PDB file of C-alpha atoms and ligand atoms in Angstrom:
ATOM      1  CA  MET A 646     -16.465 -15.659 -26.616  1.00 46.00           C
ATOM      2  CA  ALA A 647     -15.470 -19.681 -26.963  1.00 47.00           C
ATOM      3  CA  ASN A 648     -12.518 -20.619 -25.048  1.00 48.00           C
ATOM      4  CA  HIS A 649     -10.807 -21.525 -28.269  1.00 55.00           C
ATOM      5  CA  GLU A 650     -10.890 -17.581 -28.856  1.00 80.00           C
ATOM      6  CA  ARG A 651      -9.390 -16.472 -25.855  1.00 89.00           C
ATOM      7  CA  GLU A 652      -6.080 -15.503 -25.782  1.00 91.00           C
ATOM      8  CA  PHE A 653      -5.187 -17.070 -22.161  1.00 95.00           C
ATOM      9  CA  GLU A 654      -6.749 -20.658 -21.409  1.00 97.00           C
ATOM     10  CA  TYR A 655      -9.784 -20.084 -19.139  1.00 97.00           C
ATOM     11  CA  THR A 656     -11.975 -22.926 -17.840  1.00 97.00           C
ATOM     12  CA  PRO A 657     -15.354 -23.537 -15.932  1.00 97.00           C
ATOM     13  CA  ARG A 658     -13.096 -24.377 -13.399  1.00 98.00           C
ATOM     14  CA  ASP A 659     -11.082 -21.656 -13.104  1.00 98.00           C
ATOM     15  CA  PHE A 660     -14.013 -19.208 -13.078  1.00 98.00           C
ATOM     16  CA  MET A 661     -15.376 -21.639  -9.849  1.00 98.00           C
ATOM     17  CA  ARG A 662     -12.091 -21.182  -8.437  1.00 98.00           C
ATOM     18  CA  VAL A 663     -12.422 -17.190  -9.173  1.00 98.00           C
ATOM     19  CA  LYS A 664     -15.775 -17.303  -7.270  1.00 98.00           C
ATOM     20  CA  ASP A 665     -15.323 -18.658  -4.030  1.00 98.00           C
ATOM     21  CA  LEU A 666     -11.954 -16.745  -3.506  1.00 98.00           C
ATOM     22  CA  LEU A 667     -13.981 -14.000  -3.872  1.00 98.00           C
ATOM     23  CA  TYR A 668     -16.814 -15.085  -1.641  1.00 98.00           C
ATOM     24  CA  ARG A 669     -14.586 -16.688   0.624  1.00 98.00           C
ATOM     25  CA  HIS A 670     -12.729 -13.267   1.383  1.00 98.00           C
ATOM     26  CA  ALA A 671     -14.346 -10.174  -0.065  1.00 98.00           C
ATOM     27  CA  GLY A 672     -18.026 -11.452   0.545  1.00 98.00           C
ATOM     28  CA  ILE A 673     -19.063 -10.810  -2.655  1.00 98.00           C
ATOM     29  CA  VAL A 674     -20.767 -13.346  -4.561  1.00 98.00           C
ATOM     30  CA  LEU A 675     -20.581 -13.221  -8.927  1.00 97.00           C
ATOM     31  CA  ASN A 676     -23.641 -15.459 -10.340  1.00 95.00           C
ATOM     32  CA  ASP A 677     -22.188 -17.709 -13.337  1.00 95.00           C
ATOM     33  CA  SER A 678     -23.227 -15.732 -16.030  1.00 95.00           C
ATOM     34  CA  LYS A 679     -19.876 -13.280 -14.592  1.00 96.00           C
ATOM     35  CA  ASP A 680     -17.682 -15.668 -16.048  1.00 96.00           C
ATOM     36  CA  SER A 681     -16.802 -13.486 -19.197  1.00 96.00           C
ATOM     37  CA  LEU A 682     -16.641 -10.123 -17.106  1.00 97.00           C
ATOM     38  CA  VAL A 683     -14.172 -11.599 -14.589  1.00 98.00           C
ATOM     39  CA  TYR A 684     -11.649 -13.422 -18.091  1.00 98.00           C
ATOM     40  CA  SER A 685     -11.929  -9.557 -19.029  1.00 97.00           C
ATOM     41  CA  ARG A 686     -10.931  -7.929 -15.699  1.00 97.00           C
ATOM     42  CA  LEU A 687      -8.179 -10.476 -14.896  1.00 98.00           C
ATOM     43  CA  VAL A 688      -6.782 -11.236 -18.086  1.00 97.00           C
ATOM     44  CA  ARG A 689      -4.903  -7.792 -17.800  1.00 96.00           C
ATOM     45  CA  ARG A 690      -2.973  -9.574 -14.738  1.00 98.00           C
ATOM     46  CA  LEU A 691      -1.513 -12.375 -16.446  1.00 97.00           C
ATOM     47  CA  ARG A 692      -0.548 -10.293 -19.103  1.00 97.00           C
ATOM     48  CA  ALA A 693       1.360  -7.824 -16.874  1.00 97.00           C
ATOM     49  CA  LEU A 694       2.422 -11.328 -14.828  1.00 97.00           C
ATOM     50  CA  GLN A 695       3.030 -13.189 -18.089  1.00 96.00           C
ATOM     51  CA  VAL A 696       1.708 -15.783 -17.624  1.00 96.00           C
ATOM     52  CA  SER A 697      -0.947 -18.226 -19.629  1.00 93.00           C
ATOM     53  CA  ARG A 698      -3.034 -19.792 -18.492  1.00 97.00           C
ATOM     54  CA  PHE A 699      -5.455 -18.723 -15.566  1.00 98.00           C
ATOM     55  CA  ALA A 700      -4.462 -21.858 -13.915  1.00 98.00           C
ATOM     56  CA  ASP A 701      -1.287 -20.980 -13.709  1.00 98.00           C
ATOM     57  CA  TYR A 702      -2.484 -17.517 -11.928  1.00 98.00           C
ATOM     58  CA  LEU A 703      -4.797 -19.077  -9.884  1.00 98.00           C
ATOM     59  CA  ASP A 704      -2.157 -22.068  -8.079  1.00 97.00           C
ATOM     60  CA  ASP A 705       0.138 -18.855  -7.091  1.00 93.00           C
ATOM     61  CA  LEU A 706      -3.009 -16.516  -5.781  1.00 97.00           C
ATOM     62  CA  HIS A 707      -3.547 -16.461  -1.801  1.00 96.00           C
ATOM     63  CA  PRO A 708      -4.687 -13.897   0.183  1.00 96.00           C
ATOM     64  CA  ASP A 709      -0.728 -12.972   1.772  1.00 96.00           C
ATOM     65  CA  SER A 710       0.515 -13.423  -2.141  1.00 97.00           C
ATOM     66  CA  PRO A 711       1.915  -9.695  -3.702  1.00 96.00           C
ATOM     67  CA  GLU A 712      -0.558 -10.298  -6.646  1.00 98.00           C
ATOM     68  CA  TRP A 713      -4.577 -10.580  -4.328  1.00 98.00           C
ATOM     69  CA  GLN A 714      -4.519  -6.901  -3.874  1.00 98.00           C
ATOM     70  CA  ASN A 715      -4.327  -6.653  -7.807  1.00 98.00           C
ATOM     71  CA  PHE A 716      -6.542  -9.344  -7.587  1.00 98.00           C
ATOM     72  CA  LEU A 717      -9.423  -7.859  -5.216  1.00 98.00           C
ATOM     73  CA  ASN A 718      -8.828  -4.516  -7.538  1.00 98.00           C
ATOM     74  CA  ALA A 719      -9.705  -6.090 -10.611  1.00 98.00           C
ATOM     75  CA  LEU A 720     -12.986  -7.943  -9.627  1.00 98.00           C
ATOM     76  CA  THR A 721     -14.840  -4.919  -7.719  1.00 98.00           C
ATOM     77  CA  THR A 722     -17.747  -2.750  -9.170  1.00 97.00           C
ATOM     78  CA  ASN A 723     -16.367   0.378  -8.552  1.00 98.00           C
ATOM     79  CA  LEU A 724     -19.946   2.506  -9.952  1.00 97.00           C
ATOM     80  CA  THR A 725     -20.374   6.059  -8.087  1.00 98.00           C
ATOM     81  CA  ALA A 726     -21.378   9.636  -8.558  1.00 98.00           C
ATOM     82  CA  PHE A 727     -21.420  13.299  -6.738  1.00 98.00           C
ATOM     83  CA  PHE A 728     -24.568  13.436  -4.785  1.00 98.00           C
ATOM     84  CA  ARG A 729     -25.810   9.659  -5.813  1.00 98.00           C
ATOM     85  CA  GLU A 730     -29.116   9.304  -4.098  1.00 98.00           C
ATOM     86  CA  ASN A 731     -29.863  12.723  -3.271  1.00 97.00           C
ATOM     87  CA  HIS A 732     -32.648  11.959  -0.546  1.00 98.00           C
ATOM     88  CA  HIS A 733     -30.065  10.926   2.403  1.00 98.00           C
ATOM     89  CA  PHE A 734     -27.785  14.185   1.656  1.00 98.00           C
ATOM     90  CA  GLU A 735     -31.015  15.666   2.678  1.00 98.00           C
ATOM     91  CA  VAL A 736     -31.337  13.622   5.837  1.00 98.00           C
ATOM     92  CA  LEU A 737     -27.994  14.509   6.353  1.00 98.00           C
ATOM     93  CA  ALA A 738     -27.630  18.252   6.346  1.00 98.00           C
ATOM     94  CA  GLY A 739     -31.364  18.007   9.089  1.00 98.00           C
ATOM     95  CA  LEU A 740     -28.898  15.733  11.521  1.00 98.00           C
ATOM     96  CA  LEU A 741     -25.721  18.140  11.195  1.00 98.00           C
ATOM     97  CA  LYS A 742     -28.212  21.039  11.890  1.00 97.00           C
ATOM     98  CA  GLN A 743     -30.081  19.328  14.774  1.00 96.00           C
ATOM     99  CA  HIS A 744     -25.801  18.407  16.090  1.00 97.00           C
ATOM    100  CA  PRO A 745     -25.315  19.902  19.520  1.00 95.00           C
ATOM    101  CA  ILE A 746     -22.844  22.500  19.450  1.00 90.00           C
ATOM    102  CA  GLY A 747     -19.547  21.889  19.971  1.00 86.00           C
ATOM    103  CA  GLN A 748     -19.501  18.219  19.750  1.00 93.00           C
ATOM    104  CA  PRO A 749     -18.038  16.418  16.536  1.00 96.00           C
ATOM    105  CA  PHE A 750     -20.531  15.194  13.707  1.00 98.00           C
ATOM    106  CA  ARG A 751     -18.505  11.747  12.813  1.00 98.00           C
ATOM    107  CA  ILE A 752     -19.273  10.109   9.846  1.00 98.00           C
ATOM    108  CA  TRP A 753     -17.754   6.410   8.759  1.00 98.00           C
ATOM    109  CA  CYS A 754     -18.373   5.980   4.728  1.00 99.00           C
ATOM    110  CA  CYS A 755     -17.762   2.067   4.246  1.00 98.00           C
ATOM    111  CA  ALA A 756     -17.501   1.720   0.082  1.00 98.00           C
ATOM    112  CA  ALA A 757     -16.401   4.906  -0.642  1.00 98.00           C
ATOM    113  CA  SER A 758     -15.208   3.968  -4.150  1.00 98.00           C
ATOM    114  CA  THR A 759     -13.263   6.516  -5.522  1.00 98.00           C
ATOM    115  CA  GLY A 760     -13.947   9.298  -3.321  1.00 98.00           C
ATOM    116  CA  GLU A 761     -17.565  11.276  -4.943  1.00 98.00           C
ATOM    117  CA  GLU A 762     -19.330  10.143  -1.936  1.00 98.00           C
ATOM    118  CA  PRO A 763     -17.273  10.833   1.096  1.00 99.00           C
ATOM    119  CA  TYR A 764     -16.513  14.185  -0.986  1.00 98.00           C
ATOM    120  CA  SER A 765     -20.542  14.950  -1.302  1.00 98.00           C
ATOM    121  CA  LEU A 766     -20.480  14.550   2.683  1.00 98.00           C
ATOM    122  CA  ALA A 767     -17.618  16.550   3.255  1.00 98.00           C
ATOM    123  CA  MET A 768     -19.557  19.036   0.906  1.00 98.00           C
ATOM    124  CA  THR A 769     -22.575  18.566   2.497  1.00 98.00           C
ATOM    125  CA  ALA A 770     -21.324  19.995   6.131  1.00 98.00           C
ATOM    126  CA  VAL A 771     -19.954  23.179   4.697  1.00 98.00           C
ATOM    127  CA  GLU A 772     -22.375  23.603   2.839  1.00 98.00           C
ATOM    128  CA  THR A 773     -25.210  23.223   5.782  1.00 98.00           C
ATOM    129  CA  LEU A 774     -23.018  24.791   8.257  1.00 97.00           C
ATOM    130  CA  GLN A 775     -21.608  27.500   6.452  1.00 97.00           C
ATOM    131  CA  ARG A 776     -17.903  27.211   7.853  1.00 96.00           C
ATOM    132  CA  HIS A 777     -14.362  26.167   5.494  1.00 96.00           C
ATOM    133  CA  ASP A 778     -14.185  24.037   8.888  1.00 96.00           C
ATOM    134  CA  PRO A 779     -16.806  22.189  10.147  1.00 97.00           C
ATOM    135  CA  PRO A 780     -16.810  20.139  13.261  1.00 97.00           C
ATOM    136  CA  VAL A 781     -17.270  17.410  10.740  1.00 98.00           C
ATOM    137  CA  SER A 782     -14.558  14.192  10.554  1.00 98.00           C
ATOM    138  CA  ILE A 783     -15.579  11.385   8.076  1.00 98.00           C
ATOM    139  CA  ILE A 784     -13.599   8.011   7.510  1.00 98.00           C
ATOM    140  CA  ALA A 785     -13.705   6.501   4.366  1.00 98.00           C
ATOM    141  CA  THR A 786     -13.061   3.241   3.371  1.00 98.00           C
ATOM    142  CA  ASP A 787     -13.148   0.369   0.686  1.00 98.00           C
ATOM    143  CA  ILE A 788     -11.456  -3.322   0.305  1.00 98.00           C
ATOM    144  CA  ASP A 789      -9.912  -1.478  -3.200  1.00 98.00           C
ATOM    145  CA  THR A 790      -6.670   0.207  -2.871  1.00 98.00           C
ATOM    146  CA  GLN A 791      -6.806   1.658  -6.391  1.00 98.00           C
ATOM    147  CA  VAL A 792     -10.078   3.313  -6.052  1.00 98.00           C
ATOM    148  CA  LEU A 793      -8.704   4.649  -2.546  1.00 98.00           C
ATOM    149  CA  GLN A 794      -5.747   6.276  -4.707  1.00 98.00           C
ATOM    150  CA  THR A 795      -7.895   7.885  -7.136  1.00 98.00           C
ATOM    151  CA  ALA A 796      -9.994   9.396  -4.214  1.00 98.00           C
ATOM    152  CA  ARG A 797      -7.175  11.231  -2.456  1.00 98.00           C
ATOM    153  CA  ALA A 798      -6.011  12.011  -5.344  1.00 98.00           C
ATOM    154  CA  GLY A 799      -9.770  13.938  -5.865  1.00 98.00           C
ATOM    155  CA  VAL A 800      -9.076  14.565  -9.745  1.00 98.00           C
ATOM    156  CA  TYR A 801     -12.065  14.130 -11.921  1.00 98.00           C
ATOM    157  CA  ALA A 802     -13.032  14.022 -15.345  1.00 98.00           C
ATOM    158  CA  GLN A 803     -15.608  17.361 -15.945  1.00 97.00           C
ATOM    159  CA  ASP A 804     -18.476  14.732 -16.873  1.00 97.00           C
ATOM    160  CA  ARG A 805     -18.000  13.733 -13.569  1.00 97.00           C
ATOM    161  CA  VAL A 806     -18.893  17.263 -12.099  1.00 98.00           C
ATOM    162  CA  ARG A 807     -21.776  17.805 -14.808  1.00 96.00           C
ATOM    163  CA  ASP A 808     -24.968  17.869 -12.289  1.00 96.00           C
ATOM    164  CA  LEU A 809     -22.986  19.784 -10.234  1.00 98.00           C
ATOM    165  CA  SER A 810     -24.013  23.541  -9.661  1.00 97.00           C
ATOM    166  CA  LEU A 811     -21.748  26.748 -10.811  1.00 97.00           C
ATOM    167  CA  THR A 812     -21.417  27.567  -7.038  1.00 97.00           C
ATOM    168  CA  GLN A 813     -20.590  24.381  -5.860  1.00 98.00           C
ATOM    169  CA  LEU A 814     -18.457  23.532  -8.521  1.00 98.00           C
ATOM    170  CA  ARG A 815     -16.857  26.917  -7.586  1.00 97.00           C
ATOM    171  CA  GLN A 816     -17.023  26.139  -3.688  1.00 98.00           C
ATOM    172  CA  PHE A 817     -15.011  23.067  -3.813  1.00 98.00           C
ATOM    173  CA  PHE A 818     -12.959  22.329  -7.038  1.00 98.00           C
ATOM    174  CA  LEU A 819     -10.422  24.062  -8.464  1.00 97.00           C
ATOM    175  CA  LYS A 820      -9.500  23.352 -11.891  1.00 94.00           C
ATOM    176  CA  GLY A 821      -7.122  21.199 -13.472  1.00 90.00           C
ATOM    177  CA  THR A 822      -3.649  22.214 -14.395  1.00 91.00           C
ATOM    178  CA  GLY A 823      -1.086  20.372 -15.920  1.00 94.00           C
ATOM    179  CA  LYS A 824      -1.463  16.392 -16.552  1.00 93.00           C
ATOM    180  CA  ASN A 825      -4.962  17.653 -15.069  1.00 93.00           C
ATOM    181  CA  GLU A 826      -5.678  20.257 -17.950  1.00 94.00           C
ATOM    182  CA  GLY A 827      -9.675  19.707 -18.414  1.00 94.00           C
ATOM    183  CA  LYS A 828      -9.575  18.093 -15.077  1.00 97.00           C
ATOM    184  CA  VAL A 829     -11.108  19.625 -11.608  1.00 98.00           C
ATOM    185  CA  GLN A 830      -9.680  18.720  -8.599  1.00 97.00           C
ATOM    186  CA  VAL A 831     -11.067  18.118  -4.774  1.00 98.00           C
ATOM    187  CA  LYS A 832     -10.377  21.903  -2.583  1.00 98.00           C
ATOM    188  CA  PRO A 833      -7.625  20.694   0.042  1.00 98.00           C
ATOM    189  CA  TYR A 834     -10.001  21.853   2.920  1.00 98.00           C
ATOM    190  CA  ILE A 835     -12.383  19.197   1.950  1.00 98.00           C
ATOM    191  CA  LYS A 836      -9.900  17.027   1.478  1.00 98.00           C
ATOM    192  CA  LYS A 837      -8.930  17.544   5.035  1.00 98.00           C
ATOM    193  CA  LEU A 838     -11.923  16.506   6.627  1.00 98.00           C
ATOM    194  CA  ILE A 839     -11.727  13.405   4.869  1.00 98.00           C
ATOM    195  CA  GLN A 840      -9.048  10.291   6.591  1.00 98.00           C
ATOM    196  CA  PHE A 841      -8.936   7.266   4.000  1.00 98.00           C
ATOM    197  CA  GLN A 842      -7.899   3.801   4.765  1.00 98.00           C
ATOM    198  CA  THR A 843      -8.493   0.371   3.401  1.00 98.00           C
ATOM    199  CA  LEU A 844     -10.863  -2.180   4.978  1.00 98.00           C
ATOM    200  CA  ASN A 845     -12.271  -5.434   4.009  1.00 98.00           C
ATOM    201  CA  LEU A 846     -15.760  -5.194   5.668  1.00 98.00           C
ATOM    202  CA  LEU A 847     -15.249  -9.029   5.622  1.00 98.00           C
ATOM    203  CA  ALA A 848     -12.151  -8.909   7.819  1.00 97.00           C
ATOM    204  CA  LYS A 849     -12.282  -9.832  11.321  1.00 95.00           C
ATOM    205  CA  ASP A 850     -10.703  -7.159  12.867  1.00 95.00           C
ATOM    206  CA  TRP A 851     -11.944  -3.560  11.252  1.00 97.00           C
ATOM    207  CA  SER A 852      -9.469  -1.148  11.952  1.00 93.00           C
ATOM    208  CA  ILE A 853     -11.927   1.758  12.914  1.00 94.00           C
ATOM    209  CA  SER A 854     -12.750   2.691  16.372  1.00 93.00           C
ATOM    210  CA  GLY A 855     -15.282   4.685  18.320  1.00 95.00           C
ATOM    211  CA  GLN A 856     -18.860   5.082  17.132  1.00 98.00           C
ATOM    212  CA  PHE A 857     -20.320   7.031  14.739  1.00 98.00           C
ATOM    213  CA  ASP A 858     -23.131   9.813  14.248  1.00 98.00           C
ATOM    214  CA  ALA A 859     -23.981   8.079  10.684  1.00 98.00           C
ATOM    215  CA  ILE A 860     -22.963   5.475   8.989  1.00 98.00           C
ATOM    216  CA  PHE A 861     -22.742   5.617   4.906  1.00 99.00           C
ATOM    217  CA  CYS A 862     -23.026   1.477   3.988  1.00 98.00           C
ATOM    218  CA  ARG A 863     -24.299   1.842   0.281  1.00 98.00           C
ATOM    219  CA  ASN A 864     -24.810  -0.302  -2.770  1.00 98.00           C
ATOM    220  CA  VAL A 865     -21.966  -2.456  -1.456  1.00 98.00           C
ATOM    221  CA  LEU A 866     -24.695  -4.925   0.527  1.00 98.00           C
ATOM    222  CA  ILE A 867     -25.955  -5.767  -2.835  1.00 98.00           C
ATOM    223  CA  TYR A 868     -22.467  -7.963  -3.862  1.00 98.00           C
ATOM    224  CA  PHE A 869     -23.448  -9.941  -0.935  1.00 98.00           C
ATOM    225  CA  ASP A 870     -25.217 -12.549   0.151  1.00 98.00           C
ATOM    226  CA  LYS A 871     -28.284 -12.504   3.005  1.00 97.00           C
ATOM    227  CA  PRO A 872     -26.250 -14.033   6.280  1.00 98.00           C
ATOM    228  CA  THR A 873     -22.959 -11.885   4.707  1.00 98.00           C
ATOM    229  CA  GLN A 874     -25.393  -8.752   4.621  1.00 98.00           C
ATOM    230  CA  LYS A 875     -26.359  -9.629   8.139  1.00 98.00           C
ATOM    231  CA  THR A 876     -23.031 -10.487   9.685  1.00 98.00           C
ATOM    232  CA  VAL A 877     -22.170  -7.416   8.339  1.00 98.00           C
ATOM    233  CA  VAL A 878     -24.777  -4.819   9.292  1.00 98.00           C
ATOM    234  CA  GLU A 879     -25.379  -6.057  13.164  1.00 98.00           C
ATOM    235  CA  ARG A 880     -21.017  -5.742  12.821  1.00 98.00           C
ATOM    236  CA  PHE A 881     -22.220  -1.876  12.589  1.00 98.00           C
ATOM    237  CA  ALA A 882     -24.924  -1.521  15.578  1.00 97.00           C
ATOM    238  CA  PRO A 883     -21.671  -1.292  18.375  1.00 97.00           C
ATOM    239  CA  HIS A 884     -20.013   1.821  16.092  1.00 98.00           C
ATOM    240  CA  LEU A 885     -23.461   3.411  16.417  1.00 98.00           C
ATOM    241  CA  LYS A 886     -23.754   6.340  18.675  1.00 97.00           C
ATOM    242  CA  VAL A 887     -27.064   5.286  20.170  1.00 96.00           C
ATOM    243  CA  ASP A 888     -28.927   8.089  18.028  1.00 95.00           C
ATOM    244  CA  GLY A 889     -27.239   7.272  14.963  1.00 97.00           C
ATOM    245  CA  HIS A 890     -27.756   6.480  11.715  1.00 98.00           C
ATOM    246  CA  LEU A 891     -27.016   4.039   9.283  1.00 98.00           C
ATOM    247  CA  PHE A 892     -27.416   4.887   5.209  1.00 98.00           C
ATOM    248  CA  VAL A 893     -28.067   2.035   2.750  1.00 98.00           C
ATOM    249  CA  GLY A 894     -28.568   1.670  -0.894  1.00 98.00           C
ATOM    250  CA  HIS A 895     -31.624   2.257  -2.783  1.00 96.00           C
ATOM    251  CA  SER A 896     -32.223  -1.776  -3.619  1.00 96.00           C
ATOM    252  CA  GLU A 897     -31.236  -2.249  -0.092  1.00 97.00           C
ATOM    253  CA  ASN A 898     -33.447  -3.381   2.644  1.00 96.00           C
ATOM    254  CA  LEU A 899     -32.388  -4.404   6.093  1.00 97.00           C
ATOM    255  CA  THR A 900     -35.771  -4.877   7.148  1.00 96.00           C
ATOM    256  CA  PRO A 901     -35.835  -8.883   6.237  1.00 96.00           C
ATOM    257  CA  ILE A 902     -32.337  -9.180   7.378  1.00 96.00           C
ATOM    258  CA  THR A 903     -31.792  -8.168  11.131  1.00 97.00           C
ATOM    259  CA  ARG A 904     -33.749  -6.670  13.970  1.00 96.00           C
ATOM    260  CA  LEU A 905     -30.841  -4.917  14.996  1.00 97.00           C
ATOM    261  CA  PHE A 906     -32.218  -2.144  13.059  1.00 97.00           C
ATOM    262  CA  SER A 907     -35.526  -0.037  12.378  1.00 96.00           C
ATOM    263  CA  PRO A 908     -36.341   2.498   9.232  1.00 96.00           C
ATOM    264  CA  CYS A 909     -35.961   5.775   9.469  1.00 94.00           C
ATOM    265  CA  GLY A 910     -36.882   6.996   6.410  1.00 93.00           C
ATOM    266  CA  ARG A 911     -36.128   6.212   2.715  1.00 96.00           C
ATOM    267  CA  THR A 912     -33.402   3.513   3.323  1.00 98.00           C
ATOM    268  CA  VAL A 913     -32.008   5.182   6.201  1.00 98.00           C
ATOM    269  CA  TYR A 914     -31.933   3.234   9.861  1.00 98.00           C
ATOM    270  CA  THR A 915     -31.525   3.847  13.178  1.00 97.00           C
ATOM    271  CA  LEU A 916     -30.477   1.161  15.954  1.00 97.00           C
ATOM    272  CA  ALA A 917     -33.946  -0.695  17.034  1.00 95.00           C
ATOM    273  CA  ASN A 918     -33.644   0.619  20.282  1.00 81.00           C
ATOM    274  CA  SER A 919     -32.786   4.290  19.320  1.00 79.00           C
ATOM    275  CA  PRO A 920     -34.421   6.921  21.244  1.00 79.00           C
ATOM    276  CA  VAL A 921     -34.568   8.654  17.818  1.00 75.00           C
ATOM    277  CA  GLU A 922     -37.985   9.698  16.490  1.00 61.00           C
ATOM    278  CA  LYS A 923     -39.219   8.198  13.782  1.00 58.00           C
ATOM    279  CA  HIS A 924     -40.745   9.801  10.492  1.00 52.00           C
TER     280      HIS A 924
HETATM  281  C1  SAM B1272     -20.937   0.411  -6.498  1.00 53.94           C
HETATM  282  S1  SAM B1272     -19.788   1.163  -5.545  1.00 53.94           S
HETATM  283  C2  SAM B1272     -20.711   1.421  -4.495  1.00 53.94           C
HETATM  284  C3  SAM B1272     -20.067   3.204  -3.894  1.00 53.94           C
HETATM  285  C4  SAM B1272     -20.513   4.263  -2.810  1.00 53.94           C
HETATM  286  N1  SAM B1272     -21.223   3.351  -1.324  1.00 53.94           N
HETATM  287  C5  SAM B1272     -21.907   4.845  -3.967  1.00 53.94           C
HETATM  288  O1  SAM B1272     -22.728   4.332  -3.407  1.00 53.94           O
HETATM  289  O2  SAM B1272     -21.637   5.424  -4.627  1.00 53.94           O
HETATM  290  C6  SAM B1272     -18.811  -0.866  -4.330  1.00 53.94           C
HETATM  291  C7  SAM B1272     -17.784  -0.374  -3.207  1.00 53.94           C
HETATM  292  O3  SAM B1272     -17.811  -1.248  -2.559  1.00 53.94           O
HETATM  293  C8  SAM B1272     -16.210  -1.768  -2.556  1.00 53.94           C
HETATM  294  N2  SAM B1272     -16.603  -3.016  -1.170  1.00 53.94           N
HETATM  295  C9  SAM B1272     -16.939  -4.721  -2.554  1.00 53.94           C
HETATM  296  N3  SAM B1272     -16.593  -5.874  -1.254  1.00 53.94           N
HETATM  297  C10 SAM B1272     -16.012  -4.910  -0.089  1.00 53.94           C
HETATM  298  C11 SAM B1272     -15.949  -5.428   1.228  1.00 53.94           C
HETATM  299  N4  SAM B1272     -15.839  -6.870   1.052  1.00 53.94           N
HETATM  300  N5  SAM B1272     -15.156  -4.652   1.708  1.00 53.94           N
HETATM  301  C12 SAM B1272     -15.305  -3.275   1.865  1.00 53.94           C
HETATM  302  N6  SAM B1272     -15.409  -2.653   0.158  1.00 53.94           N
HETATM  303  C13 SAM B1272     -15.920  -3.424  -0.193  1.00 53.94           C
HETATM  304  C14 SAM B1272     -16.099  -2.213  -4.004  1.00 53.94           C
HETATM  305  O4  SAM B1272     -14.114  -2.527  -3.859  1.00 53.94           O
HETATM  306  C15 SAM B1272     -16.516  -0.957  -4.381  1.00 53.94           C
HETATM  307  O5  SAM B1272     -15.991   0.230  -4.096  1.00 53.94           O
END
């Protein structure tokens, strides 16, 4: 849309400022074709704040400003689905079966979005270990606080769960009532397995402790450039148990990026010096 047709003044310089802020603080690379997308994502924020020019909005914006989180939330892309890239859940089921009895299995899901991915992990654990309280703990993080709010609520429209089996629907969801009429809600025993928290993969300190049996970092590295991908992925190494597994998205390939991980199946990696048998 030409600038003069827009409700708010938005210049190429404004787009460059947004691009720079998002790259420096979230690692997200916006290519130049995204300039209309940025306008449409941020225009709601200008309306809410009653600011009439993007330049004025950006002048007041910095990581410590109250608007900062809204800015990030508006610009992330949160596409996800239950049991997306299902082959990973089959691998996880195999790992859970082999895991020594009595030792908790820890998972970090680091781009959890609206919750479908961590809930699918929890559901896989319940199905595989055939108990409502499997010894599994899942930390689900994301940079976007708004999607995490949706994730915590665990309420989904019917079309989000249409690919799940009737057995899964009965086992894992309640029918929504009142304001959630027509929707489904994840059952409390599934929610109990997950702890949601905000975490920016670019932050110097990750407020995450200990080591994990599995890290799911799927479909977020694609938004980063190669140096950022390398930095983030290599920071996972100390957080992975020696026989742990790192899962990435279908178009994310770590082999050209780092020597710290070796492939172990389709978009699944182990530490390069791991004792895990490669298949
Ligand atoms: C496309 S979704 C992927 C969701 C899920 N992992 C999946 O594969 O279905 C990407 C998610 O990464 C999050 N994200 C983007 N940049 C991030 C960063 N720097 N730190 C943490 N999360 C980030 C976004 O907020 C978004 O929810």
